[in-house]
Short mmCIF file of C-alpha atoms in Angstrom, two decimals:
data_model
loop_
_atom_site.label_atom_id
_atom_site.label_comp_id
_atom_site.label_asym_id
_atom_site.label_seq_id
_atom_site.Cartn_x
_atom_site.Cartn_y
_atom_site.Cartn_z
CA MET A 316 -44.60 196.58 10.64
CA TYR A 317 -47.06 198.39 12.85
CA PHE A 318 -50.80 198.70 13.40
CA GLY A 319 -51.45 202.41 13.48
CA GLN A 320 -54.80 202.73 15.27
CA ARG A 321 -53.43 204.08 18.56
CA PHE A 322 -50.50 206.08 17.19
CA TYR A 323 -50.32 209.76 16.24
CA GLY A 324 -48.50 208.88 13.04
CA PHE A 325 -45.04 207.43 12.48
CA ALA A 326 -42.80 210.47 12.95
CA SER A 327 -42.16 211.92 16.39
CA GLU A 328 -41.77 215.59 15.36
CA ALA A 329 -45.46 216.25 16.04
CA HIS A 330 -44.72 216.13 19.80
CA THR A 331 -47.92 214.17 20.41
CA GLU A 332 -47.43 210.76 21.99
CA PRO A 333 -47.42 207.94 21.24
CA THR A 334 -45.84 207.74 17.79
CA VAL A 335 -44.38 204.64 16.18
CA GLU A 336 -40.97 206.30 15.94
CA SER A 337 -40.84 207.25 19.62
CA GLU A 338 -41.67 203.65 20.62
CA ILE A 339 -38.93 202.30 18.31
CA PHE A 340 -36.31 204.57 19.86
CA LYS A 341 -37.43 203.63 23.37
CA ALA A 342 -36.87 199.98 22.42
CA ILE A 343 -33.47 200.73 20.87
CA GLU A 344 -32.38 202.58 24.01
CA ARG A 345 -33.68 199.85 26.33
CA ALA A 346 -31.75 197.27 24.30
CA ARG A 347 -28.66 199.52 24.43
CA LEU A 348 -28.20 199.30 20.69
CA LEU A 349 -27.82 203.02 20.00
CA VAL A 350 -24.34 204.33 19.24
CA GLY A 351 -24.12 207.76 20.85
CA SER A 352 -27.26 209.90 20.59
CA ARG A 353 -30.12 209.79 18.10
CA GLU A 354 -28.62 212.84 16.41
CA ASP A 355 -25.37 210.91 15.86
CA SER A 356 -27.12 207.86 14.38
CA CYS A 357 -27.73 209.24 10.84
CA TYR A 358 -31.35 208.20 11.26
CA SER A 359 -33.64 208.22 8.21
CA ARG A 360 -37.19 206.97 7.62
CA CYS A 361 -38.55 205.81 4.27
CA GLY A 362 -42.17 206.91 4.71
CA ARG A 363 -43.92 209.26 7.10
CA THR A 364 -47.34 207.67 7.62
CA ASP A 365 -50.15 209.68 9.22
CA LYS A 366 -52.14 209.12 12.38
CA GLY A 367 -53.99 205.79 12.27
CA VAL A 368 -52.15 204.44 9.19
CA SER A 369 -50.51 201.00 9.39
CA ALA A 370 -47.48 199.46 7.64
CA THR A 371 -46.18 196.01 6.78
CA GLY A 372 -42.99 197.22 5.11
CA GLN A 373 -41.77 200.52 6.57
CA VAL A 374 -37.96 200.92 6.47
CA ILE A 375 -35.62 202.97 8.65
CA SER A 376 -31.84 203.29 8.56
CA LEU A 377 -29.42 204.20 11.35
CA TYR A 378 -26.16 203.24 13.01
CA LEU A 379 -26.53 200.54 15.68
CA ARG A 380 -24.13 198.68 17.93
CA SER A 381 -22.59 195.63 16.25
CA ASN A 382 -20.79 192.44 17.26
CA LEU A 383 -18.51 192.75 14.23
CA LYS A 384 -15.13 194.29 15.00
CA ASP A 385 -14.36 195.42 11.44
CA ALA A 386 -16.81 197.28 9.24
CA GLY A 387 -15.49 195.35 6.24
CA GLU A 388 -15.86 191.96 7.90
CA ASN A 389 -18.16 189.53 6.10
CA ILE A 390 -21.20 188.30 7.96
CA LEU A 391 -20.71 184.54 8.10
CA GLY A 392 -24.29 183.55 8.88
CA GLU A 393 -26.79 185.30 11.10
CA ARG A 394 -25.22 184.06 14.37
CA SER A 395 -22.11 186.26 13.93
CA GLU A 396 -24.16 189.41 14.40
CA ILE A 397 -26.71 190.61 16.98
CA ASP A 398 -30.17 189.17 16.33
CA TYR A 399 -31.67 192.65 15.98
CA VAL A 400 -35.17 191.34 15.21
CA SER A 401 -35.42 189.26 18.41
CA VAL A 402 -33.73 191.85 20.62
CA LEU A 403 -35.92 194.74 19.49
CA ASN A 404 -39.18 192.80 19.43
CA ARG A 405 -38.67 191.87 23.10
CA ASN A 406 -38.67 195.59 23.87
CA LEU A 407 -41.41 196.81 21.53
CA PRO A 408 -45.17 197.06 22.22
CA ARG A 409 -47.34 194.34 20.66
CA ASP A 410 -48.55 196.55 17.79
CA ILE A 411 -45.02 197.23 16.47
CA ARG A 412 -42.66 194.55 15.15
CA VAL A 413 -39.28 194.58 13.44
CA ILE A 414 -39.41 191.99 10.64
CA GLY A 415 -35.89 192.14 9.17
CA TRP A 416 -32.53 193.91 9.06
CA CYS A 417 -29.71 194.43 6.57
CA PRO A 418 -26.18 195.95 6.70
CA VAL A 419 -25.85 198.81 4.20
CA ALA A 420 -23.26 201.34 2.99
CA ALA A 421 -22.46 204.30 5.24
CA ASP A 422 -24.10 206.76 2.81
CA PHE A 423 -27.40 204.81 2.69
CA LEU A 424 -30.50 206.78 3.74
CA ALA A 425 -33.89 205.04 3.91
CA ARG A 426 -35.71 208.06 2.51
CA PHE A 427 -33.47 209.01 -0.40
CA SER A 428 -32.17 205.52 -1.30
CA CYS A 429 -35.73 204.24 -1.79
CA LEU A 430 -36.66 203.50 -5.41
CA GLY A 431 -40.40 203.02 -4.89
CA ARG A 432 -43.20 202.59 -2.40
CA GLU A 433 -46.36 200.49 -2.44
CA TYR A 434 -49.60 201.33 -0.62
CA LYS A 435 -52.75 199.28 -0.14
CA TYR A 436 -56.16 200.79 0.70
CA LEU A 437 -58.85 198.37 1.89
CA PHE A 438 -62.58 198.96 1.42
CA TRP A 439 -65.92 197.14 1.39
CA LYS A 440 -67.42 196.92 -2.09
CA ARG A 441 -71.07 197.50 -1.16
CA ALA A 442 -72.78 199.06 -4.19
CA LEU A 443 -69.64 200.61 -5.66
CA ASP A 444 -69.05 200.30 -9.40
CA VAL A 445 -65.50 198.92 -9.27
CA SER A 446 -65.10 198.86 -13.05
CA LYS A 447 -65.62 202.64 -13.22
CA MET A 448 -63.25 203.11 -10.29
CA GLN A 449 -60.59 201.08 -12.11
CA LYS A 450 -61.11 203.12 -15.27
CA ALA A 451 -60.51 206.28 -13.25
CA ALA A 452 -57.56 204.74 -11.37
CA PHE A 453 -55.70 203.99 -14.61
CA LYS A 454 -55.63 207.75 -15.28
CA PHE A 455 -53.29 208.22 -12.29
CA ILE A 456 -50.56 206.07 -13.87
CA GLY A 457 -47.57 208.04 -15.19
CA GLU A 458 -46.08 211.36 -14.13
CA HIS A 459 -48.63 214.00 -13.14
CA ASP A 460 -48.94 217.07 -10.96
CA PHE A 461 -50.91 215.80 -7.94
CA ARG A 462 -51.47 219.12 -6.16
CA ASN A 463 -55.25 218.54 -6.32
CA PHE A 464 -54.79 215.13 -4.67
CA CYS A 465 -52.84 216.04 -1.53
CA LYS A 466 -52.60 218.34 1.46
CA MET A 467 -50.46 221.14 0.10
CA ASP A 468 -47.41 222.24 2.08
CA ALA A 469 -46.40 225.34 0.12
CA ALA A 470 -43.82 226.38 2.73
CA ASN A 471 -41.71 223.24 2.19
CA VAL A 472 -42.79 221.63 -1.10
CA SER A 473 -42.57 223.27 -4.52
CA ASN A 474 -42.68 220.22 -6.81
CA TYR A 475 -45.99 218.34 -6.85
CA LYS A 476 -45.15 216.02 -9.72
CA ARG A 477 -45.06 212.35 -8.78
CA TYR A 478 -44.78 209.17 -10.84
CA ILE A 479 -47.34 206.37 -10.33
CA THR A 480 -46.18 203.06 -11.84
CA ASP A 481 -49.25 200.92 -11.10
CA PHE A 482 -52.78 201.36 -9.74
CA ASN A 483 -55.07 198.35 -9.68
CA ILE A 484 -58.22 197.49 -7.74
CA SER A 485 -58.84 193.85 -6.82
CA ALA A 486 -60.96 191.60 -4.59
CA CYS A 487 -59.37 190.25 -1.39
CA ASP A 488 -61.30 186.93 -1.23
CA GLN A 489 -62.86 187.89 2.11
CA ARG A 490 -66.54 188.44 2.89
CA SER A 491 -68.56 189.74 5.84
CA ASN A 492 -72.27 190.50 6.22
CA HIS A 493 -72.91 189.74 2.53
CA ASP A 494 -70.23 192.25 1.54
CA GLU A 495 -66.87 191.72 -0.14
CA LEU A 496 -63.50 193.19 0.85
CA TRP A 497 -61.54 194.87 -1.97
CA SER A 498 -58.29 196.82 -2.12
CA MET A 499 -56.64 199.60 -4.09
CA ASN A 500 -52.99 198.73 -4.76
CA ILE A 501 -50.83 201.72 -5.65
CA ARG A 502 -47.13 201.78 -6.57
CA GLY A 503 -45.05 204.88 -7.19
CA SER A 504 -41.61 206.40 -6.78
CA ALA A 505 -42.78 208.75 -4.02
CA PHE A 506 -46.02 210.22 -2.64
CA LEU A 507 -47.24 213.57 -1.37
CA TRP A 508 -48.85 214.26 2.00
CA HIS A 509 -52.29 212.52 2.08
CA GLN A 510 -52.02 211.70 -1.64
CA VAL A 511 -53.31 208.11 -1.43
CA ARG A 512 -56.28 209.05 0.75
CA CYS A 513 -57.23 211.93 -1.59
CA MET A 514 -57.02 209.67 -4.65
CA ALA A 515 -59.15 207.06 -2.85
CA ALA A 516 -61.78 209.68 -1.92
CA VAL A 517 -62.23 210.75 -5.55
CA LEU A 518 -62.42 207.11 -6.69
CA PHE A 519 -65.19 206.48 -4.15
CA PHE A 520 -67.17 209.37 -5.69
CA VAL A 521 -66.71 207.67 -9.07
CA GLY A 522 -67.75 204.28 -7.68
CA GLN A 523 -70.94 205.76 -6.22
CA GLY A 524 -71.83 207.25 -9.59
CA LEU A 525 -71.49 210.79 -8.23
CA GLU A 526 -68.58 211.67 -10.52
CA SER A 527 -67.41 210.53 -13.96
CA PRO A 528 -64.00 208.84 -14.30
CA CYS A 529 -63.06 211.88 -16.42
CA VAL A 530 -63.03 214.03 -13.26
CA VAL A 531 -59.53 212.63 -12.62
CA ASP A 532 -58.35 214.14 -15.94
CA SER A 533 -59.74 217.53 -14.93
CA LEU A 534 -58.11 217.46 -11.48
CA LEU A 535 -54.74 216.42 -12.93
CA ASP A 536 -54.89 219.34 -15.39
CA ILE A 537 -53.60 222.18 -13.21
CA THR A 538 -54.08 224.76 -15.99
CA LYS A 539 -57.77 223.89 -16.08
CA THR A 540 -58.08 223.28 -12.31
CA PRO A 541 -55.34 225.30 -10.54
CA ARG A 542 -57.15 225.17 -7.19
CA LYS A 543 -58.09 222.00 -5.34
CA PRO A 544 -61.87 221.62 -4.80
CA GLN A 545 -62.83 221.14 -1.17
CA TYR A 546 -63.52 217.47 -0.40
CA THR A 547 -62.95 215.14 2.54
CA MET A 548 -60.19 212.58 2.05
CA ALA A 549 -60.82 208.88 2.69
CA PRO A 550 -60.42 207.57 6.28
CA GLU A 551 -56.95 206.64 7.51
CA LEU A 552 -57.70 203.26 9.14
CA PRO A 553 -57.76 201.09 5.95
CA LEU A 554 -54.46 202.49 4.58
CA ILE A 555 -51.30 200.35 4.70
CA LEU A 556 -47.75 201.19 3.63
CA ARG A 557 -47.15 197.74 2.21
CA SER A 558 -43.53 197.84 1.05
CA CYS A 559 -40.54 199.99 0.12
CA LEU A 560 -38.22 199.08 -2.77
CA PHE A 561 -34.42 199.31 -2.65
CA ASP A 562 -31.58 198.18 -4.87
CA GLY A 563 -29.18 195.61 -3.42
CA VAL A 564 -30.91 195.39 -0.03
CA SER A 565 -31.78 191.90 1.23
CA PHE A 566 -33.39 191.81 4.67
CA MET A 567 -32.51 189.02 7.08
CA CYS A 568 -34.37 187.43 9.96
CA SER A 569 -33.18 184.45 12.02
CA SER A 570 -35.36 181.32 12.00
CA ASP A 571 -36.12 181.77 15.72
CA ALA A 572 -37.13 185.40 15.24
CA SER A 573 -39.21 184.50 12.18
CA GLN A 574 -41.08 181.77 14.05
CA ALA A 575 -41.72 184.14 16.97
CA LEU A 576 -43.12 186.73 14.53
CA ILE A 577 -45.49 184.18 12.99
CA GLU A 578 -46.74 183.05 16.40
CA HIS A 579 -47.17 186.64 17.54
CA LEU A 580 -49.25 187.59 14.48
CA LYS A 581 -51.37 184.46 14.78
CA ASP A 582 -52.08 185.30 18.40
CA GLU A 583 -52.97 188.91 17.55
CA HIS A 584 -55.24 187.69 14.73
CA HIS A 585 -57.04 185.33 17.12
CA GLN A 586 -57.58 188.19 19.57
CA TYR A 587 -59.16 190.37 16.87
CA MET A 588 -61.31 187.44 15.74
CA LEU A 589 -62.60 187.13 19.30
CA GLN A 590 -63.52 190.83 19.28
CA ALA A 591 -65.31 190.35 15.95
CA ALA A 592 -67.21 187.40 17.43
CA ILE A 593 -68.41 189.63 20.28
CA PHE A 594 -69.77 192.14 17.74
CA ASP A 595 -71.51 189.28 15.90
CA GLU A 596 -73.05 188.16 19.19
CA ALA A 597 -74.29 191.70 19.85
CA LEU A 598 -75.90 191.84 16.41
CA THR A 599 -77.87 188.62 17.10
CA CYS A 600 -79.30 190.24 20.24
CA LEU A 601 -80.85 193.10 18.29
CA SER A 602 -84.22 192.86 16.61
CA ILE A 603 -84.69 194.51 13.22
CA PRO A 604 -87.38 197.22 13.61
CA GLU A 605 -90.43 197.08 11.37
CA PRO A 606 -90.58 199.96 8.86
CA ASN A 607 -92.89 202.77 9.96
CA PRO A 608 -95.08 203.89 7.01
CA LEU A 609 -95.68 207.28 8.70
CA GLU A 610 -91.99 207.99 9.11
CA HIS A 611 -90.48 210.07 6.31
CA PRO A 612 -87.25 208.63 4.91
CA LYS A 613 -84.17 210.71 5.57
CA LYS A 614 -83.19 212.89 2.67
CA LYS A 615 -79.89 211.98 1.10
CA ARG A 616 -77.27 214.67 1.21
CA LYS A 617 -77.07 216.29 -2.21
CA HIS A 618 -73.74 215.79 -3.93
CA ILE A 619 -72.08 218.93 -5.27
CA PRO A 620 -69.88 218.06 -8.27
CA LEU A 621 -66.19 218.43 -7.42
CA LEU A 622 -65.53 220.97 -10.18
CA SER A 623 -68.43 223.14 -8.93
CA ARG A 624 -67.25 223.28 -5.31
CA GLU A 625 -65.47 226.05 -3.48
CA ALA A 626 -61.74 225.66 -3.97
CA GLU A 627 -58.70 225.98 -1.75
CA PRO A 628 -56.02 228.63 -2.46
CA SER A 629 -53.67 227.78 -5.32
CA TYR A 630 -49.98 227.00 -4.78
CA GLU A 631 -49.03 230.48 -6.00
CA GLU A 632 -51.47 232.13 -3.57
CA ARG A 633 -50.14 230.02 -0.70
CA ARG A 634 -46.53 230.91 -1.58
CA ALA A 635 -47.43 234.62 -1.62
CA ARG A 636 -48.89 234.27 1.89
CA VAL A 637 -45.77 232.46 3.12
CA LYS A 638 -43.51 235.20 1.70
CA ALA A 639 -45.70 237.96 3.17
CA LYS A 640 -45.64 236.27 6.58
CA SER A 641 -41.84 235.91 6.43
CA ALA A 642 -41.47 239.59 5.46
CA ASN A 643 -43.64 240.68 8.41
CA VAL A 644 -41.57 238.60 10.84
#
């Protein structure tokens, strides 16, 4: 698990520090758990979360040093093997924690062995019509071409069909400033780049009454809408990679490591509650200004319907550009 606010995403290929992945490998190297180099470790990540996105169930796979002499030896209790959770958490920053480990077959890869992923997107209800949002969200379920709900990477991705197994919107039983916290809960086999944040952005338009739930049908119909309308995706901060599903994988965590995790998260929660209390204190120090009858109210920004907006290049147009660029090189 990690809290993504200060990280430039999970993967370290972006060459911008810090990333979650770079911090994990620093911890592995400090703990002297790596066998050979990173290139020799058969490393694989399940999900590649963006800058600012958090996770409570990210999964990676790689070869690590072991106390077991024989690869076929049975693990007779957690004490027979290195307590990877405790060892790594002693070397990780406070906003990253290993929460479990599991021995797997040599051909296991976190990315390609994963059967499904679950995301959660948090939001404040305010004046949103959640029932209309849920009606629109149901339209995502099933296999669809999501090219109008992602950041297209035409150079590397040719198949934009993805299968969504569940999409529900529910209250979180938490309130603040007379508002209620809700969440979008999305499950699917795999997801495209920025797919969840694009789906959330369109659902917010629906919840504000700016778009009909039927706009989802139009955007999923690539014959009718071959080019993605220009719109800003939802912010990254409320997005969580909640879990990754595998067959025959049962993660372990020693009782000592589990207790340390609980205490750590409680302590972090208390620290954030203190920060929230400081904001509450600041709010009590401010006086609410009296409305000025001579002051003209600010004009609301006019909403341009999604299907009437300027559109991005289609996949075919992007591929033609990629081929032309390659030919020139």
